[in-house]
Amino acid sequence: MKTLRISLTVNGEVVEREVPARLNLVDFLRHDLGFTGSHVGCEQGACGACTVLVDGETVRGCLLLAVQADGCKVETIEIMEFEDLRAAFHRLNALQCGFCTPGMLLSAQELLQAKPKPSRAEIREYLSGNFCRCTGYQAIVDAVEAVARARGG
Amino acid sequence: MSIGAEVPRDRAKRLLLGRGRYVDDISLPRMLHLAFVRSPYAHARIEAVDCTDARALDGVVAVLTAAEIADAVASWRAEHKLFPAMAAPEQFALARDIVRWQGEAVAVVVADSRAVAEDGAELVAVTWHELVAVTDAKKALEREAPVLHDDMDSNLAFTTEVASGNTKAAFEKADHVVEEHFRFHRHSGVSLEPRGIIAEFEPSENRLTVHQSHQTPHQQQDLYARLLSLPEHKVRVICPDVGGAFGLKHHLMADELVACVAAKLLARPVKFIADRLESFLADIHCRDHEVTARMAFSPSGEILAVEVDDLFNAGAYGQYPRTSIAEGNQITRLTGAPYRHEHYTANLRMAFLNKSILGHIRSVGHPIACAVAERLVDMGAAKLGLDPIEVRRANYLHGDDFPRTSVGGVEFEYLSLRGCLDKALTMIDVPGFREEQANLRAKGIYRGLGVGTFVELTAIGPEYYGQGGQHISAQETCLLRLEASGDVRCYTGATDQGQGIDTGIQQVVSDTLGVPLAAIEVISGDSALCPVGGGSWGSRGAALAGEAALRAANTLRRNILSIAAGLLQKDVAALNIEDGTVVEAGISHMTVAEVARIGHFQPYAIPDGIPADLTVVERYATKDRLFLAGNGVQIATVEVDVDTGIVTPLRHLVVHDCGRILNPLLVREQVRGGVVQGIGSALYEELRYDDDGHLLTGSFADYLVPMAGEMPDIEVAHLENPTATSELGAKGAGEAGTAGAVSAILNAVNDAIAPLEATIAEVPVTPPRLLKALGQI
């Protein structure tokens, strides 16, 4: 089995590892580094549970190989500082089982950074790559909308 | 009061930080991983399994087939003694000789990593002899059809009739009859976290410890003990954070049992996490019914009789231990249940065929019973030229009709159908919609409005599985432990997969005991720690575990007050606990913490002869009350693009009555989540197979689930008519959204296309099906 040496920054720390070429990024983060906050729901890029930030942009951790993240800056839910977003999700019950939640939060944060005052339809559209099986999505949209309003002052 | 308040969940904070602990987040020393060798055929004979190359692969520790595990695990049959005539063929953890559905496992590779286990699985060479597959119930029941199971004469697993009154005569006499042939296709629960397990065996103690993504730890403890011949008290099943369940995680799954077997044989921890393809292939599926039904009306729109024929495309076997009968049973008992009519006949034929096992997924049978009846009511109203909403109101059971045993044999303590309808009509301007609808039709825009009335069976009593012979608890027990600090630990047999029952129980204990929410921790999902209970399924947590918690809290409260009264030389009846303090007429005497300290460390100070236990246990078991029925009304509006066949949900509202509500914040979004699952099955979700039984929808690219972009806002309102059968008064709430959504959507679509002289009665209503119904293709 072919392995390659990679060096990257994960959640602020430089990580150097010899990894199998076929190992995907989310499995590397979860099982090699112990950052289990990103989840694996489909391994086909469809459900969004594995969403992480690579060089500041959301990517599917299951569609990127760990070796492709060589030299990159990777960030996961564990170090995200958006306490207002977390608090709104908590207060409005925008999660049930919580499996989709880390990915949902990262997508929501990215939307709010790109578009500080999104409409409900725009929130729904932007989050349409993150599958939630428990909620009716409405509380999630409510939470993102509430944060947008609060951040907008 | 915290009951009825919008209390957010404690557990959610951890999940928001990415600090959840799901099964796949756990690693144990020297843990091994599984990959299954699954049948590519729906029906085939296993001629040979050659594991030589797989065993030689570096990193593979073992390859197990049915022969290798035969002595380590027993077989089982999905029997139910209330349905003794139901066929229950023998099932094995790994297929022996014959595979009967695509995806059935024939061997398992155990390796250092999942990746290497998958490499090994590819090297297992199975010689197959393909057999003719039966993939459709109608064909399965034909005389010349190949029979799946050797000990059966045909593929008919079960047949039954539910009858009341004289249906035949009522239809013959009736002035108006409507009839429809419905098809409800196969789908599943599709939890985002797939099934998963870590099994660990300690040979020196004969001890099996399991972490499993599951709803029913005690049921699993019993099953693993019996099937693996272990003493039950040496089996512990822990359900950590569970990433959604919806019924598909309250069964025995052969894959997870094999993980336990491997752990026992190898004496090393074994992990199995299903990937998405094997989830679609081998999870428990649901629905897959063909229903022909008719309804008889008087000229004034009175419903006179209902007749239902359900052909149930079950899987290759019955699900274990509950069996697969319930979906058919609910359809034959619940169709038309909201309406007052005397003459009812429902027939069920359940056929085994070469598809994955089908069983209980959220809202078992309800969406079909509801969609069939609600569609027929709309058809009847249209035929008679009456307003479908008024036909409903006139025929709903109401007022003096209760208590009542329905013609289908379901007991109703009380249903608030008219109240729910009236409330719903304050939330949507139906005449305004009709006016707009007419205007838009002139412009080629087709919108429709559909009403769905549902009855929701919750909190099942112990008779169903008790008399069925299953080891499934339908009573609940709560253990409360007052710690020496005055904080409270609450152990429940219910489990929390995100619906928030832990928080609901915390609220019940807080109010009943008189201590703050923050002083109470609810502990669930551990078969060794928690009192034997049923877990969470069938909307039972609030009604059953909530009532048990209330009883335990009452007992603990009595004991705390008795101790305080003894110490204070007061009349116990004069004392109360408020906000963690023992008070008398508003005056504080001592804190619960002081009582606890004395109770635990200075018990000699307590007078003899008073109840002084600070760890208390109470149980709640119902008798002769099969279900608690909730009810409600949903109204959906949709737009149909008649050129593309795409249906866009516009508005969706639910008025629901589930008795006393512990926490509206949690109930509301749970109802919405149920609606979204219902809309999914009405418009998108389908496990499609080809005629040879090959699954065509093994990924999220093929099996469409509802995403945020397609879903409307869902307005939810509640009426609260508490059940008088318990002190708490709560009924279950988890089925409501899913139960009614399909009917509302199906009626809305038909209302939209009515001017085009088209109808549709097949769900999901996909674009090709709709275009076919419209005569476009």
PDB file of N, CA, C and O in Angstrom, chain B residues 640-648 682-686 704 749 760 762 764-777:
ATOM      1  N   VAL B 640     -47.720  22.532  -8.896  1.00  0.00           N
ATOM      2  CA  VAL B 640     -47.311  21.468  -9.810  1.00  0.00           C
ATOM      3  C   VAL B 640     -46.903  22.099 -11.131  1.00  0.00           C
ATOM      4  O   VAL B 640     -47.686  22.838 -11.737  1.00  0.00           O
ATOM      5  N   ASP B 641     -45.691  21.826 -11.553  1.00  0.00           N
ATOM      6  CA  ASP B 641     -45.258  22.256 -12.888  1.00  0.00           C
ATOM      7  C   ASP B 641     -45.687  21.163 -13.860  1.00  0.00           C
ATOM      8  O   ASP B 641     -45.114  20.071 -13.870  1.00  0.00           O
ATOM      9  N   VAL B 642     -46.716  21.446 -14.654  1.00  0.00           N
ATOM     10  CA  VAL B 642     -47.294  20.382 -15.490  1.00  0.00           C
ATOM     11  C   VAL B 642     -46.403  20.052 -16.691  1.00  0.00           C
ATOM     12  O   VAL B 642     -46.644  19.067 -17.374  1.00  0.00           O
ATOM     13  N   ASP B 643     -45.402  20.857 -16.934  1.00  0.00           N
ATOM     14  CA  ASP B 643     -44.466  20.535 -18.020  1.00  0.00           C
ATOM     15  C   ASP B 643     -43.318  19.650 -17.557  1.00  0.00           C
ATOM     16  O   ASP B 643     -42.821  18.818 -18.302  1.00  0.00           O
ATOM     17  N   THR B 644     -42.866  19.853 -16.317  1.00  0.00           N
ATOM     18  CA  THR B 644     -41.737  19.049 -15.819  1.00  0.00           C
ATOM     19  C   THR B 644     -42.178  17.962 -14.841  1.00  0.00           C
ATOM     20  O   THR B 644     -41.419  17.049 -14.550  1.00  0.00           O
ATOM     21  N   GLY B 645     -43.378  18.092 -14.308  1.00  0.00           N
ATOM     22  CA  GLY B 645     -43.846  17.121 -13.307  1.00  0.00           C
ATOM     23  C   GLY B 645     -43.284  17.369 -11.920  1.00  0.00           C
ATOM     24  O   GLY B 645     -43.452  16.552 -11.021  1.00  0.00           O
ATOM     25  N   ILE B 646     -42.628  18.500 -11.728  1.00  0.00           N
ATOM     26  CA  ILE B 646     -42.047  18.792 -10.411  1.00  0.00           C
ATOM     27  C   ILE B 646     -43.103  19.407  -9.497  1.00  0.00           C
ATOM     28  O   ILE B 646     -43.835  20.314  -9.900  1.00  0.00           O
ATOM     29  N   VAL B 647     -43.173  18.877  -8.280  1.00  0.00           N
ATOM     30  CA  VAL B 647     -44.102  19.381  -7.271  1.00  0.00           C
ATOM     31  C   VAL B 647     -43.311  20.213  -6.270  1.00  0.00           C
ATOM     32  O   VAL B 647     -42.331  19.735  -5.703  1.00  0.00           O
ATOM     33  N   THR B 648     -43.723  21.444  -6.062  1.00  0.00           N
ATOM     34  CA  THR B 648     -43.056  22.302  -5.079  1.00  0.00           C
ATOM     35  C   THR B 648     -43.995  22.537  -3.896  1.00  0.00           C
ATOM     36  O   THR B 648     -45.059  23.129  -4.059  1.00  0.00           O
ATOM     37  N   ALA B 682     -43.398  11.278   0.228  1.00  0.00           N
ATOM     38  CA  ALA B 682     -44.480  11.638  -0.704  1.00  0.00           C
ATOM     39  C   ALA B 682     -43.945  12.068  -2.064  1.00  0.00           C
ATOM     40  O   ALA B 682     -44.616  11.873  -3.078  1.00  0.00           O
ATOM     41  N   LEU B 683     -42.744  12.650  -2.065  1.00  0.00           N
ATOM     42  CA  LEU B 683     -42.266  13.251  -3.320  1.00  0.00           C
ATOM     43  C   LEU B 683     -40.937  12.702  -3.849  1.00  0.00           C
ATOM     44  O   LEU B 683     -40.684  12.765  -5.057  1.00  0.00           O
ATOM     45  N   TYR B 684     -40.067  12.220  -2.974  1.00  0.00           N
ATOM     46  CA  TYR B 684     -38.705  11.914  -3.434  1.00  0.00           C
ATOM     47  C   TYR B 684     -38.199  10.506  -3.140  1.00  0.00           C
ATOM     48  O   TYR B 684     -37.550   9.884  -3.969  1.00  0.00           O
ATOM     49  N   GLU B 685     -38.404  10.051  -1.925  1.00  0.00           N
ATOM     50  CA  GLU B 685     -37.634   8.904  -1.428  1.00  0.00           C
ATOM     51  C   GLU B 685     -38.193   7.574  -1.920  1.00  0.00           C
ATOM     52  O   GLU B 685     -39.364   7.282  -1.713  1.00  0.00           O
ATOM     53  N   GLU B 686     -37.327   6.779  -2.527  1.00  0.00           N
ATOM     54  CA  GLU B 686     -37.769   5.476  -3.013  1.00  0.00           C
ATOM     55  C   GLU B 686     -36.581   4.542  -3.174  1.00  0.00           C
ATOM     56  O   GLU B 686     -35.590   4.889  -3.825  1.00  0.00           O
ATOM     57  N   LEU B 704     -33.257  10.186  -3.252  1.00  0.00           N
ATOM     58  CA  LEU B 704     -33.302  11.617  -2.944  1.00  0.00           C
ATOM     59  C   LEU B 704     -33.951  11.844  -1.584  1.00  0.00           C
ATOM     60  O   LEU B 704     -35.023  11.308  -1.301  1.00  0.00           O
ATOM     61  N   VAL B 749     -51.630  17.639  -4.456  1.00  0.00           N
ATOM     62  CA  VAL B 749     -51.228  17.397  -5.849  1.00  0.00           C
ATOM     63  C   VAL B 749     -52.463  17.089  -6.697  1.00  0.00           C
ATOM     64  O   VAL B 749     -52.649  17.635  -7.793  1.00  0.00           O
ATOM     65  N   ILE B 760     -53.612  10.997  -9.406  1.00  0.00           N
ATOM     66  CA  ILE B 760     -52.451  10.148  -9.126  1.00  0.00           C
ATOM     67  C   ILE B 760     -52.622   9.542  -7.745  1.00  0.00           C
ATOM     68  O   ILE B 760     -53.120  10.202  -6.823  1.00  0.00           O
ATOM     69  N   GLU B 762     -50.014   7.170  -6.556  1.00  0.00           N
ATOM     70  CA  GLU B 762     -48.775   6.426  -6.383  1.00  0.00           C
ATOM     71  C   GLU B 762     -47.749   7.368  -5.764  1.00  0.00           C
ATOM     72  O   GLU B 762     -47.538   8.476  -6.271  1.00  0.00           O
ATOM     73  N   PRO B 764     -43.669   7.677  -4.024  1.00  0.00           N
ATOM     74  CA  PRO B 764     -43.559   9.117  -4.192  1.00  0.00           C
ATOM     75  C   PRO B 764     -44.060   9.591  -5.550  1.00  0.00           C
ATOM     76  O   PRO B 764     -43.933   8.896  -6.559  1.00  0.00           O
ATOM     77  N   VAL B 765     -44.644  10.803  -5.536  1.00  0.00           N
ATOM     78  CA  VAL B 765     -45.114  11.443  -6.757  1.00  0.00           C
ATOM     79  C   VAL B 765     -43.894  12.045  -7.450  1.00  0.00           C
ATOM     80  O   VAL B 765     -43.536  13.189  -7.237  1.00  0.00           O
ATOM     81  N   THR B 766     -43.231  11.224  -8.232  1.00  0.00           N
ATOM     82  CA  THR B 766     -42.024  11.689  -8.930  1.00  0.00           C
ATOM     83  C   THR B 766     -42.441  12.365 -10.238  1.00  0.00           C
ATOM     84  O   THR B 766     -43.542  12.122 -10.739  1.00  0.00           O
ATOM     85  N   PRO B 767     -41.561  13.170 -10.818  1.00  0.00           N
ATOM     86  CA  PRO B 767     -41.913  13.809 -12.092  1.00  0.00           C
ATOM     87  C   PRO B 767     -42.358  12.814 -13.176  1.00  0.00           C
ATOM     88  O   PRO B 767     -43.392  13.061 -13.806  1.00  0.00           O
ATOM     89  N   PRO B 768     -41.649  11.691 -13.386  1.00  0.00           N
ATOM     90  CA  PRO B 768     -42.141  10.784 -14.436  1.00  0.00           C
ATOM     91  C   PRO B 768     -43.559  10.252 -14.156  1.00  0.00           C
ATOM     92  O   PRO B 768     -44.388  10.167 -15.063  1.00  0.00           O
ATOM     93  N   ARG B 769     -43.814   9.918 -12.889  1.00  0.00           N
ATOM     94  CA  ARG B 769     -45.155   9.401 -12.554  1.00  0.00           C
ATOM     95  C   ARG B 769     -46.221  10.465 -12.777  1.00  0.00           C
ATOM     96  O   ARG B 769     -47.310  10.176 -13.275  1.00  0.00           O
ATOM     97  N   LEU B 770     -45.889  11.678 -12.423  1.00  0.00           N
ATOM     98  CA  LEU B 770     -46.874  12.744 -12.556  1.00  0.00           C
ATOM     99  C   LEU B 770     -47.111  13.069 -14.030  1.00  0.00           C
ATOM    100  O   LEU B 770     -48.261  13.246 -14.461  1.00  0.00           O
ATOM    101  N   LEU B 771     -46.033  13.111 -14.807  1.00  0.00           N
ATOM    102  CA  LEU B 771     -46.198  13.396 -16.239  1.00  0.00           C
ATOM    103  C   LEU B 771     -47.005  12.287 -16.911  1.00  0.00           C
ATOM    104  O   LEU B 771     -47.791  12.547 -17.811  1.00  0.00           O
ATOM    105  N   LYS B 772     -46.810  11.065 -16.442  1.00  0.00           N
ATOM    106  CA  LYS B 772     -47.602   9.946 -16.981  1.00  0.00           C
ATOM    107  C   LYS B 772     -49.073  10.127 -16.620  1.00  0.00           C
ATOM    108  O   LYS B 772     -49.961   9.944 -17.457  1.00  0.00           O
ATOM    109  N   ALA B 773     -49.314  10.501 -15.380  1.00  0.00           N
ATOM    110  CA  ALA B 773     -50.699  10.724 -14.940  1.00  0.00           C
ATOM    111  C   ALA B 773     -51.346  11.848 -15.747  1.00  0.00           C
ATOM    112  O   ALA B 773     -52.542  11.828 -16.023  1.00  0.00           O
ATOM    113  N   LEU B 774     -50.529  12.825 -16.143  1.00  0.00           N
ATOM    114  CA  LEU B 774     -51.054  13.962 -16.904  1.00  0.00           C
ATOM    115  C   LEU B 774     -51.139  13.659 -18.395  1.00  0.00           C
ATOM    116  O   LEU B 774     -51.562  14.496 -19.189  1.00  0.00           O
ATOM    117  N   GLY B 775     -50.707  12.443 -18.769  1.00  0.00           N
ATOM    118  CA  GLY B 775     -50.746  12.071 -20.181  1.00  0.00           C
ATOM    119  C   GLY B 775     -49.661  12.728 -21.010  1.00  0.00           C
ATOM    120  O   GLY B 775     -49.726  12.761 -22.235  1.00  0.00           O
ATOM    121  N   GLN B 776     -48.659  13.286 -20.359  1.00  0.00           N
ATOM    122  CA  GLN B 776     -47.582  13.968 -21.086  1.00  0.00           C
ATOM    123  C   GLN B 776     -46.573  12.975 -21.634  1.00  0.00           C
ATOM    124  O   GLN B 776     -45.879  13.276 -22.613  1.00  0.00           O
ATOM    125  N   ILE B 777     -46.396  11.846 -20.937  1.00  0.00           N
ATOM    126  CA  ILE B 777     -45.480  10.821 -21.443  1.00  0.00           C
ATOM    127  C   ILE B 777     -46.158   9.464 -21.366  1.00  0.00           C
ATOM    128  O   ILE B 777     -47.155   9.315 -20.689  1.00  0.00           O
TER     129      ILE B 777
END
